Amino acid sequence: MGQDGAHLFTAGKPHHLLSLGRIPPRPHLENNLINLGLYDDLQQAVAELGLDFEALIDQEEEPGLGSGGLGRLAACYLDSLATLRIPTIGYGIRYEFGIFTQEIRDGRQEEVADQWLRKGNPWEVARPEIVYDIPFGGHTEPGVDADGRYRVRWIPDRLVRGVAYDTMITGYDSPAVIMLRLFRAEATTAFDLRSFNIGDYYGAVHDKIGSENLTKILYPNDEPLAGRQLRLMQQFFFVSCALRDMIRIYLQREKTLGRFHEKYAVQLNDTHPAIAVAELMRLLIRCP
């Protein structure tokens, strides 16, 4: 893994935003043109070509990756930090589907899946070299370490791999950009050939489906128990990925974690990432 974030420490104390959702105020193309001061020039250039500028802007999907004021707050917070040239990484989940899309069928409103990625996302950069295996389930085992101290070891039932995707966020009239890093869930083993060869075709992809469901959709229905479990797993997955990423970046410049608290300022957007406090303690105890 390269020195992808170590430069943050050269510009002061970096900020990190942990947010389960984010709603950009406008599509990336329009927002970047405004921030770079190119909106009017490009609008004129497109008009001279006989094209509809608004229709061009509308071609970009507006992802519903947040809900209400909290989603807007996260986006505005990142835009402001970029404008103020404050080194920042925003962390969240790369949902495959947004919150929902409304359609009218037989005179009634229906909610359908928001397939915001069906045309791809040209603004993001996949970072397959930045991955973290996040533990779930299992049991704990008490014991004593080499120094005679009591320890409890977590033996997870399964691992879900978080893969990073980066998007640059521009600031208004600012030469600076900051990073939005979203994590997508994948199975550590995508295909079980042994199960497939004995005719268990569903079993061959069981781990893949179960893992990828973790980042399928924003705010799954939490009325059933399964929905509440999925929400909690989403929260743990993304905060653990984010904290592991922060530790990795920090250790690119430091040998120990003794000054970790001096190097980061972390903003938790509402209660969704609150489990980050407990997870950070667990990771610090586990780390050398």
PDB file of N, CA, C and O in Angstrom, residues 48-118:
ATOM      1  N   GLU A  48     -22.662  27.238 -28.161  1.00  0.00           N
ATOM      2  CA  GLU A  48     -22.105  27.505 -29.494  1.00  0.00           C
ATOM      3  C   GLU A  48     -22.052  26.250 -30.350  1.00  0.00           C
ATOM      4  O   GLU A  48     -22.040  26.332 -31.584  1.00  0.00           O
ATOM      5  N   LEU A  49     -22.034  25.103 -29.715  1.00  0.00           N
ATOM      6  CA  LEU A  49     -22.065  23.835 -30.440  1.00  0.00           C
ATOM      7  C   LEU A  49     -23.485  23.379 -30.754  1.00  0.00           C
ATOM      8  O   LEU A  49     -23.689  22.322 -31.364  1.00  0.00           O
ATOM      9  N   GLY A  50     -24.462  24.171 -30.313  1.00  0.00           N
ATOM     10  CA  GLY A  50     -25.856  23.847 -30.576  1.00  0.00           C
ATOM     11  C   GLY A  50     -26.412  22.767 -29.674  1.00  0.00           C
ATOM     12  O   GLY A  50     -27.403  22.121 -30.022  1.00  0.00           O
ATOM     13  N   LEU A  51     -25.798  22.585 -28.498  1.00  0.00           N
ATOM     14  CA  LEU A  51     -26.230  21.542 -27.568  1.00  0.00           C
ATOM     15  C   LEU A  51     -26.939  22.163 -26.369  1.00  0.00           C
ATOM     16  O   LEU A  51     -26.763  23.338 -26.059  1.00  0.00           O
ATOM     17  N   ASP A  52     -27.748  21.356 -25.718  1.00  0.00           N
ATOM     18  CA  ASP A  52     -28.500  21.789 -24.540  1.00  0.00           C
ATOM     19  C   ASP A  52     -27.649  21.529 -23.299  1.00  0.00           C
ATOM     20  O   ASP A  52     -27.429  20.377 -22.902  1.00  0.00           O
ATOM     21  N   PHE A  53     -27.167  22.592 -22.675  1.00  0.00           N
ATOM     22  CA  PHE A  53     -26.280  22.452 -21.526  1.00  0.00           C
ATOM     23  C   PHE A  53     -26.984  21.788 -20.346  1.00  0.00           C
ATOM     24  O   PHE A  53     -26.423  20.911 -19.680  1.00  0.00           O
ATOM     25  N   GLU A  54     -28.217  22.179 -20.069  1.00  0.00           N
ATOM     26  CA  GLU A  54     -28.954  21.593 -18.945  1.00  0.00           C
ATOM     27  C   GLU A  54     -29.194  20.099 -19.168  1.00  0.00           C
ATOM     28  O   GLU A  54     -29.121  19.297 -18.225  1.00  0.00           O
ATOM     29  N   ALA A  55     -29.482  19.728 -20.419  1.00  0.00           N
ATOM     30  CA  ALA A  55     -29.684  18.307 -20.719  1.00  0.00           C
ATOM     31  C   ALA A  55     -28.390  17.526 -20.501  1.00  0.00           C
ATOM     32  O   ALA A  55     -28.413  16.370 -20.049  1.00  0.00           O
ATOM     33  N   LEU A  56     -27.263  18.162 -20.804  1.00  0.00           N
ATOM     34  CA  LEU A  56     -25.965  17.526 -20.577  1.00  0.00           C
ATOM     35  C   LEU A  56     -25.727  17.308 -19.083  1.00  0.00           C
ATOM     36  O   LEU A  56     -25.308  16.219 -18.671  1.00  0.00           O
ATOM     37  N   ILE A  57     -26.009  18.318 -18.291  1.00  0.00           N
ATOM     38  CA  ILE A  57     -25.840  18.199 -16.836  1.00  0.00           C
ATOM     39  C   ILE A  57     -26.735  17.114 -16.271  1.00  0.00           C
ATOM     40  O   ILE A  57     -26.348  16.344 -15.383  1.00  0.00           O
ATOM     41  N   ASP A  58     -27.963  17.028 -16.812  1.00  0.00           N
ATOM     42  CA  ASP A  58     -28.945  16.066 -16.293  1.00  0.00           C
ATOM     43  C   ASP A  58     -28.594  14.617 -16.620  1.00  0.00           C
ATOM     44  O   ASP A  58     -29.239  13.693 -16.103  1.00  0.00           O
ATOM     45  N   GLN A  59     -27.595  14.389 -17.471  1.00  0.00           N
ATOM     46  CA  GLN A  59     -27.201  13.021 -17.801  1.00  0.00           C
ATOM     47  C   GLN A  59     -26.568  12.312 -16.611  1.00  0.00           C
ATOM     48  O   GLN A  59     -26.593  11.088 -16.529  1.00  0.00           O
ATOM     49  N   GLU A  60     -26.012  13.076 -15.689  1.00  0.00           N
ATOM     50  CA  GLU A  60     -25.361  12.466 -14.535  1.00  0.00           C
ATOM     51  C   GLU A  60     -26.390  12.079 -13.485  1.00  0.00           C
ATOM     52  O   GLU A  60     -27.258  12.875 -13.123  1.00  0.00           O
ATOM     53  N   GLU A  61     -26.280  10.853 -13.013  1.00  0.00           N
ATOM     54  CA  GLU A  61     -27.166  10.379 -11.959  1.00  0.00           C
ATOM     55  C   GLU A  61     -26.879  11.145 -10.661  1.00  0.00           C
ATOM     56  O   GLU A  61     -25.727  11.396 -10.306  1.00  0.00           O
ATOM     57  N   GLU A  62     -27.937  11.523  -9.953  1.00  0.00           N
ATOM     58  CA  GLU A  62     -27.776  12.152  -8.647  1.00  0.00           C
ATOM     59  C   GLU A  62     -28.000  11.076  -7.597  1.00  0.00           C
ATOM     60  O   GLU A  62     -29.133  10.674  -7.330  1.00  0.00           O
ATOM     61  N   PRO A  63     -26.917  10.559  -7.004  1.00  0.00           N
ATOM     62  CA  PRO A  63     -27.060   9.417  -6.097  1.00  0.00           C
ATOM     63  C   PRO A  63     -27.784   9.772  -4.813  1.00  0.00           C
ATOM     64  O   PRO A  63     -27.471  10.779  -4.170  1.00  0.00           O
ATOM     65  N   GLY A  64     -28.755   8.958  -4.447  1.00  0.00           N
ATOM     66  CA  GLY A  64     -29.456   9.143  -3.181  1.00  0.00           C
ATOM     67  C   GLY A  64     -28.752   8.367  -2.090  1.00  0.00           C
ATOM     68  O   GLY A  64     -29.275   7.373  -1.578  1.00  0.00           O
ATOM     69  N   LEU A  65     -27.548   8.807  -1.734  1.00  0.00           N
ATOM     70  CA  LEU A  65     -26.724   8.074  -0.774  1.00  0.00           C
ATOM     71  C   LEU A  65     -26.814   8.650   0.627  1.00  0.00           C
ATOM     72  O   LEU A  65     -25.893   8.532   1.426  1.00  0.00           O
ATOM     73  N   GLY A  66     -27.937   9.290   0.925  1.00  0.00           N
ATOM     74  CA  GLY A  66     -28.165   9.841   2.251  1.00  0.00           C
ATOM     75  C   GLY A  66     -29.635  10.143   2.418  1.00  0.00           C
ATOM     76  O   GLY A  66     -30.439   9.924   1.511  1.00  0.00           O
ATOM     77  N   SER A  67     -29.980  10.665   3.585  1.00  0.00           N
ATOM     78  CA  SER A  67     -31.382  10.953   3.863  1.00  0.00           C
ATOM     79  C   SER A  67     -31.482  12.221   4.704  1.00  0.00           C
ATOM     80  O   SER A  67     -30.846  12.336   5.750  1.00  0.00           O
ATOM     81  N   GLY A  68     -32.277  13.175   4.214  1.00  0.00           N
ATOM     82  CA  GLY A  68     -32.594  14.360   5.012  1.00  0.00           C
ATOM     83  C   GLY A  68     -31.406  15.242   5.319  1.00  0.00           C
ATOM     84  O   GLY A  68     -30.412  15.294   4.594  1.00  0.00           O
ATOM     85  N   GLY A  69     -31.524  15.935   6.460  1.00  0.00           N
ATOM     86  CA  GLY A  69     -30.526  16.919   6.838  1.00  0.00           C
ATOM     87  C   GLY A  69     -29.148  16.338   7.092  1.00  0.00           C
ATOM     88  O   GLY A  69     -28.134  16.980   6.813  1.00  0.00           O
ATOM     89  N   LEU A  70     -29.070  15.102   7.625  1.00  0.00           N
ATOM     90  CA  LEU A  70     -27.764  14.517   7.923  1.00  0.00           C
ATOM     91  C   LEU A  70     -26.968  14.260   6.656  1.00  0.00           C
ATOM     92  O   LEU A  70     -25.751  14.471   6.614  1.00  0.00           O
ATOM     93  N   GLY A  71     -27.658  13.800   5.604  1.00  0.00           N
ATOM     94  CA  GLY A  71     -26.974  13.563   4.335  1.00  0.00           C
ATOM     95  C   GLY A  71     -26.472  14.854   3.725  1.00  0.00           C
ATOM     96  O   GLY A  71     -25.351  14.929   3.203  1.00  0.00           O
ATOM     97  N   ARG A  72     -27.304  15.909   3.776  1.00  0.00           N
ATOM     98  CA  ARG A  72     -26.891  17.223   3.274  1.00  0.00           C
ATOM     99  C   ARG A  72     -25.745  17.784   4.117  1.00  0.00           C
ATOM    100  O   ARG A  72     -24.809  18.383   3.582  1.00  0.00           O
ATOM    101  N   LEU A  73     -25.834  17.604   5.436  1.00  0.00           N
ATOM    102  CA  LEU A  73     -24.802  18.114   6.325  1.00  0.00           C
ATOM    103  C   LEU A  73     -23.446  17.513   5.987  1.00  0.00           C
ATOM    104  O   LEU A  73     -22.432  18.221   5.938  1.00  0.00           O
ATOM    105  N   ALA A  74     -23.404  16.210   5.758  1.00  0.00           N
ATOM    106  CA  ALA A  74     -22.138  15.547   5.443  1.00  0.00           C
ATOM    107  C   ALA A  74     -21.530  16.117   4.167  1.00  0.00           C
ATOM    108  O   ALA A  74     -20.324  16.382   4.105  1.00  0.00           O
ATOM    109  N   ALA A  75     -22.356  16.313   3.131  1.00  0.00           N
ATOM    110  CA  ALA A  75     -21.856  16.849   1.869  1.00  0.00           C
ATOM    111  C   ALA A  75     -21.371  18.286   2.042  1.00  0.00           C
ATOM    112  O   ALA A  75     -20.301  18.659   1.543  1.00  0.00           O
ATOM    113  N   CYS A  76     -22.153  19.105   2.738  1.00  0.00           N
ATOM    114  CA  CYS A  76     -21.771  20.509   2.949  1.00  0.00           C
ATOM    115  C   CYS A  76     -20.517  20.614   3.807  1.00  0.00           C
ATOM    116  O   CYS A  76     -19.678  21.498   3.596  1.00  0.00           O
ATOM    117  N   TYR A  77     -20.387  19.721   4.773  1.00  0.00           N
ATOM    118  CA  TYR A  77     -19.208  19.708   5.640  1.00  0.00           C
ATOM    119  C   TYR A  77     -17.951  19.456   4.813  1.00  0.00           C
ATOM    120  O   TYR A  77     -16.934  20.158   4.975  1.00  0.00           O
ATOM    121  N   LEU A  78     -18.005  18.482   3.908  1.00  0.00           N
ATOM    122  CA  LEU A  78     -16.851  18.184   3.063  1.00  0.00           C
ATOM    123  C   LEU A  78     -16.555  19.343   2.115  1.00  0.00           C
ATOM    124  O   LEU A  78     -15.387  19.707   1.907  1.00  0.00           O
ATOM    125  N   ASP A  79     -17.591  19.918   1.510  1.00  0.00           N
ATOM    126  CA  ASP A  79     -17.389  21.054   0.606  1.00  0.00           C
ATOM    127  C   ASP A  79     -16.717  22.220   1.345  1.00  0.00           C
ATOM    128  O   ASP A  79     -15.825  22.884   0.803  1.00  0.00           O
ATOM    129  N   SER A  80     -17.158  22.467   2.576  1.00  0.00           N
ATOM    130  CA  SER A  80     -16.591  23.573   3.342  1.00  0.00           C
ATOM    131  C   SER A  80     -15.138  23.314   3.701  1.00  0.00           C
ATOM    132  O   SER A  80     -14.292  24.222   3.641  1.00  0.00           O
ATOM    133  N   LEU A  81     -14.818  22.092   4.085  1.00  0.00           N
ATOM    134  CA  LEU A  81     -13.443  21.761   4.431  1.00  0.00           C
ATOM    135  C   LEU A  81     -12.523  21.912   3.222  1.00  0.00           C
ATOM    136  O   LEU A  81     -11.379  22.373   3.350  1.00  0.00           O
ATOM    137  N   ALA A  82     -13.017  21.522   2.044  1.00  0.00           N
ATOM    138  CA  ALA A  82     -12.220  21.690   0.829  1.00  0.00           C
ATOM    139  C   ALA A  82     -12.023  23.172   0.515  1.00  0.00           C
ATOM    140  O   ALA A  82     -10.936  23.601   0.120  1.00  0.00           O
ATOM    141  N   THR A  83     -13.078  23.959   0.690  1.00  0.00           N
ATOM    142  CA  THR A  83     -12.988  25.399   0.434  1.00  0.00           C
ATOM    143  C   THR A  83     -11.989  26.061   1.383  1.00  0.00           C
ATOM    144  O   THR A  83     -11.226  26.957   0.992  1.00  0.00           O
ATOM    145  N   LEU A  84     -11.964  25.603   2.633  1.00  0.00           N
ATOM    146  CA  LEU A  84     -11.059  26.161   3.642  1.00  0.00           C
ATOM    147  C   LEU A  84      -9.664  25.546   3.584  1.00  0.00           C
ATOM    148  O   LEU A  84      -8.798  25.899   4.395  1.00  0.00           O
ATOM    149  N   ARG A  85      -9.461  24.611   2.668  1.00  0.00           N
ATOM    150  CA  ARG A  85      -8.159  23.971   2.452  1.00  0.00           C
ATOM    151  C   ARG A  85      -7.690  23.196   3.683  1.00  0.00           C
ATOM    152  O   ARG A  85      -6.506  23.181   4.019  1.00  0.00           O
ATOM    153  N   ILE A  86      -8.618  22.566   4.352  1.00  0.00           N
ATOM    154  CA  ILE A  86      -8.299  21.749   5.522  1.00  0.00           C
ATOM    155  C   ILE A  86      -8.144  20.298   5.061  1.00  0.00           C
ATOM    156  O   ILE A  86      -9.072  19.732   4.478  1.00  0.00           O
ATOM    157  N   PRO A  87      -6.996  19.676   5.293  1.00  0.00           N
ATOM    158  CA  PRO A  87      -6.793  18.290   4.837  1.00  0.00           C
ATOM    159  C   PRO A  87      -7.811  17.358   5.475  1.00  0.00           C
ATOM    160  O   PRO A  87      -7.960  17.326   6.698  1.00  0.00           O
ATOM    161  N   THR A  88      -8.515  16.611   4.644  1.00  0.00           N
ATOM    162  CA  THR A  88      -9.659  15.828   5.126  1.00  0.00           C
ATOM    163  C   THR A  88      -9.831  14.558   4.310  1.00  0.00           C
ATOM    164  O   THR A  88      -9.573  14.540   3.098  1.00  0.00           O
ATOM    165  N   ILE A  89     -10.270  13.511   4.972  1.00  0.00           N
ATOM    166  CA  ILE A  89     -10.812  12.320   4.307  1.00  0.00           C
ATOM    167  C   ILE A  89     -12.191  12.074   4.896  1.00  0.00           C
ATOM    168  O   ILE A  89     -12.345  11.977   6.112  1.00  0.00           O
ATOM    169  N   GLY A  90     -13.192  11.989   4.040  1.00  0.00           N
ATOM    170  CA  GLY A  90     -14.529  11.604   4.467  1.00  0.00           C
ATOM    171  C   GLY A  90     -14.718  10.121   4.223  1.00  0.00           C
ATOM    172  O   GLY A  90     -14.365   9.612   3.152  1.00  0.00           O
ATOM    173  N   TYR A  91     -15.262   9.412   5.197  1.00  0.00           N
ATOM    174  CA  TYR A  91     -15.452   7.963   5.081  1.00  0.00           C
ATOM    175  C   TYR A  91     -16.935   7.606   5.078  1.00  0.00           C
ATOM    176  O   TYR A  91     -17.736   8.239   5.775  1.00  0.00           O
ATOM    177  N   GLY A  92     -17.275   6.584   4.327  1.00  0.00           N
ATOM    178  CA  GLY A  92     -18.648   6.105   4.289  1.00  0.00           C
ATOM    179  C   GLY A  92     -18.737   4.792   3.540  1.00  0.00           C
ATOM    180  O   GLY A  92     -17.731   4.098   3.335  1.00  0.00           O
ATOM    181  N   ILE A  93     -19.950   4.456   3.112  1.00  0.00           N
ATOM    182  CA  ILE A  93     -20.225   3.203   2.410  1.00  0.00           C
ATOM    183  C   ILE A  93     -20.530   3.486   0.950  1.00  0.00           C
ATOM    184  O   ILE A  93     -21.253   4.430   0.629  1.00  0.00           O
ATOM    185  N   ARG A  94     -19.989   2.676   0.073  1.00  0.00           N
ATOM    186  CA  ARG A  94     -20.309   2.755  -1.355  1.00  0.00           C
ATOM    187  C   ARG A  94     -21.516   1.842  -1.616  1.00  0.00           C
ATOM    188  O   ARG A  94     -21.376   0.684  -1.963  1.00  0.00           O
ATOM    189  N   TYR A  95     -22.696   2.395  -1.420  1.00  0.00           N
ATOM    190  CA  TYR A  95     -23.918   1.613  -1.611  1.00  0.00           C
ATOM    191  C   TYR A  95     -24.121   1.298  -3.096  1.00  0.00           C
ATOM    192  O   TYR A  95     -23.919   2.156  -3.959  1.00  0.00           O
ATOM    193  N   GLU A  96     -24.551   0.091  -3.367  1.00  0.00           N
ATOM    194  CA  GLU A  96     -24.870  -0.272  -4.750  1.00  0.00           C
ATOM    195  C   GLU A  96     -26.167   0.395  -5.205  1.00  0.00           C
ATOM    196  O   GLU A  96     -26.301   0.798  -6.360  1.00  0.00           O
ATOM    197  N   PHE A  97     -27.115   0.532  -4.268  1.00  0.00           N
ATOM    198  CA  PHE A  97     -28.384   1.184  -4.567  1.00  0.00           C
ATOM    199  C   PHE A  97     -28.597   2.329  -3.574  1.00  0.00           C
ATOM    200  O   PHE A  97     -28.259   2.202  -2.396  1.00  0.00           O
ATOM    201  N   GLY A  98     -29.148   3.441  -4.065  1.00  0.00           N
ATOM    202  CA  GLY A  98     -29.467   4.565  -3.195  1.00  0.00           C
ATOM    203  C   GLY A  98     -30.719   4.291  -2.390  1.00  0.00           C
ATOM    204  O   GLY A  98     -31.245   3.170  -2.367  1.00  0.00           O
ATOM    205  N   ILE A  99     -31.230   5.324  -1.740  1.00  0.00           N
ATOM    206  CA  ILE A  99     -32.333   5.122  -0.804  1.00  0.00           C
ATOM    207  C   ILE A  99     -33.593   4.631  -1.522  1.00  0.00           C
ATOM    208  O   ILE A  99     -34.218   3.678  -1.104  1.00  0.00           O
ATOM    209  N   PHE A 100     -34.024   5.266  -2.605  1.00  0.00           N
ATOM    210  CA  PHE A 100     -35.091   4.757  -3.471  1.00  0.00           C
ATOM    211  C   PHE A 100     -35.363   5.787  -4.559  1.00  0.00           C
ATOM    212  O   PHE A 100     -34.939   6.945  -4.489  1.00  0.00           O
ATOM    213  N   THR A 101     -36.066   5.334  -5.588  1.00  0.00           N
ATOM    214  CA  THR A 101     -36.544   6.206  -6.662  1.00  0.00           C
ATOM    215  C   THR A 101     -38.064   6.096  -6.707  1.00  0.00           C
ATOM    216  O   THR A 101     -38.611   5.008  -6.511  1.00  0.00           O
ATOM    217  N   GLN A 102     -38.738   7.195  -6.948  1.00  0.00           N
ATOM    218  CA  GLN A 102     -40.198   7.195  -7.001  1.00  0.00           C
ATOM    219  C   GLN A 102     -40.676   7.070  -8.445  1.00  0.00           C
ATOM    220  O   GLN A 102     -40.170   7.742  -9.337  1.00  0.00           O
ATOM    221  N   GLU A 103     -41.642   6.204  -8.654  1.00  0.00           N
ATOM    222  CA  GLU A 103     -42.292   6.039  -9.955  1.00  0.00           C
ATOM    223  C   GLU A 103     -43.805   6.019  -9.763  1.00  0.00           C
ATOM    224  O   GLU A 103     -44.299   5.644  -8.694  1.00  0.00           O
ATOM    225  N   ILE A 104     -44.523   6.445 -10.785  1.00  0.00           N
ATOM    226  CA  ILE A 104     -45.986   6.405 -10.761  1.00  0.00           C
ATOM    227  C   ILE A 104     -46.445   5.247 -11.637  1.00  0.00           C
ATOM    228  O   ILE A 104     -46.168   5.208 -12.837  1.00  0.00           O
ATOM    229  N   ARG A 105     -47.140   4.275 -11.034  1.00  0.00           N
ATOM    230  CA  ARG A 105     -47.654   3.116 -11.751  1.00  0.00           C
ATOM    231  C   ARG A 105     -49.130   2.955 -11.427  1.00  0.00           C
ATOM    232  O   ARG A 105     -49.505   2.864 -10.257  1.00  0.00           O
ATOM    233  N   ASP A 106     -49.942   2.928 -12.480  1.00  0.00           N
ATOM    234  CA  ASP A 106     -51.395   2.799 -12.317  1.00  0.00           C
ATOM    235  C   ASP A 106     -51.936   3.878 -11.379  1.00  0.00           C
ATOM    236  O   ASP A 106     -52.822   3.633 -10.553  1.00  0.00           O
ATOM    237  N   GLY A 107     -51.386   5.085 -11.506  1.00  0.00           N
ATOM    238  CA  GLY A 107     -51.865   6.205 -10.715  1.00  0.00           C
ATOM    239  C   GLY A 107     -51.397   6.223  -9.283  1.00  0.00           C
ATOM    240  O   GLY A 107     -51.851   7.060  -8.495  1.00  0.00           O
ATOM    241  N   ARG A 108     -50.474   5.336  -8.921  1.00  0.00           N
ATOM    242  CA  ARG A 108     -49.993   5.283  -7.546  1.00  0.00           C
ATOM    243  C   ARG A 108     -48.467   5.422  -7.513  1.00  0.00           C
ATOM    244  O   ARG A 108     -47.783   4.995  -8.436  1.00  0.00           O
ATOM    245  N   GLN A 109     -48.013   6.017  -6.420  1.00  0.00           N
ATOM    246  CA  GLN A 109     -46.566   6.162  -6.233  1.00  0.00           C
ATOM    247  C   GLN A 109     -45.977   4.859  -5.712  1.00  0.00           C
ATOM    248  O   GLN A 109     -46.505   4.260  -4.773  1.00  0.00           O
ATOM    249  N   GLU A 110     -44.884   4.426  -6.322  1.00  0.00           N
ATOM    250  CA  GLU A 110     -44.185   3.231  -5.877  1.00  0.00           C
ATOM    251  C   GLU A 110     -42.706   3.554  -5.685  1.00  0.00           C
ATOM    252  O   GLU A 110     -42.136   4.360  -6.422  1.00  0.00           O
ATOM    253  N   GLU A 111     -42.109   2.921  -4.704  1.00  0.00           N
ATOM    254  CA  GLU A 111     -40.681   3.072  -4.460  1.00  0.00           C
ATOM    255  C   GLU A 111     -39.939   1.909  -5.113  1.00  0.00           C
ATOM    256  O   GLU A 111     -40.269   0.748  -4.868  1.00  0.00           O
ATOM    257  N   VAL A 112     -38.947   2.231  -5.935  1.00  0.00           N
ATOM    258  CA  VAL A 112     -38.133   1.220  -6.596  1.00  0.00           C
ATOM    259  C   VAL A 112     -36.669   1.504  -6.308  1.00  0.00           C
ATOM    260  O   VAL A 112     -36.296   2.592  -5.864  1.00  0.00           O
ATOM    261  N   ALA A 113     -35.837   0.519  -6.576  1.00  0.00           N
ATOM    262  CA  ALA A 113     -34.418   0.654  -6.275  1.00  0.00           C
ATOM    263  C   ALA A 113     -33.777   1.768  -7.098  1.00  0.00           C
ATOM    264  O   ALA A 113     -34.068   1.926  -8.292  1.00  0.00           O
ATOM    265  N   ASP A 114     -32.924   2.537  -6.457  1.00  0.00           N
ATOM    266  CA  ASP A 114     -32.191   3.620  -7.119  1.00  0.00           C
ATOM    267  C   ASP A 114     -30.873   3.052  -7.656  1.00  0.00           C
ATOM    268  O   ASP A 114     -29.888   2.944  -6.933  1.00  0.00           O
ATOM    269  N   GLN A 115     -30.859   2.704  -8.933  1.00  0.00           N
ATOM    270  CA  GLN A 115     -29.690   2.078  -9.551  1.00  0.00           C
ATOM    271  C   GLN A 115     -28.726   3.157 -10.056  1.00  0.00           C
ATOM    272  O   GLN A 115     -28.495   3.307 -11.244  1.00  0.00           O
ATOM    273  N   TRP A 116     -28.128   3.873  -9.147  1.00  0.00           N
ATOM    274  CA  TRP A 116     -27.311   5.028  -9.513  1.00  0.00           C
ATOM    275  C   TRP A 116     -26.008   4.634 -10.198  1.00  0.00           C
ATOM    276  O   TRP A 116     -25.370   5.465 -10.862  1.00  0.00           O
ATOM    277  N   LEU A 117     -25.591   3.368 -10.084  1.00  0.00           N
ATOM    278  CA  LEU A 117     -24.343   2.920 -10.683  1.00  0.00           C
ATOM    279  C   LEU A 117     -24.536   2.205 -12.012  1.00  0.00           C
ATOM    280  O   LEU A 117     -23.578   1.661 -12.569  1.00  0.00           O
ATOM    281  N   ARG A 118     -25.759   2.203 -12.544  1.00  0.00           N
ATOM    282  CA  ARG A 118     -26.002   1.413 -13.751  1.00  0.00           C
ATOM    283  C   ARG A 118     -25.227   1.927 -14.968  1.00  0.00           C
ATOM    284  O   ARG A 118     -24.947   1.180 -15.905  1.00  0.00           O
TER     285      ARG A 118
END
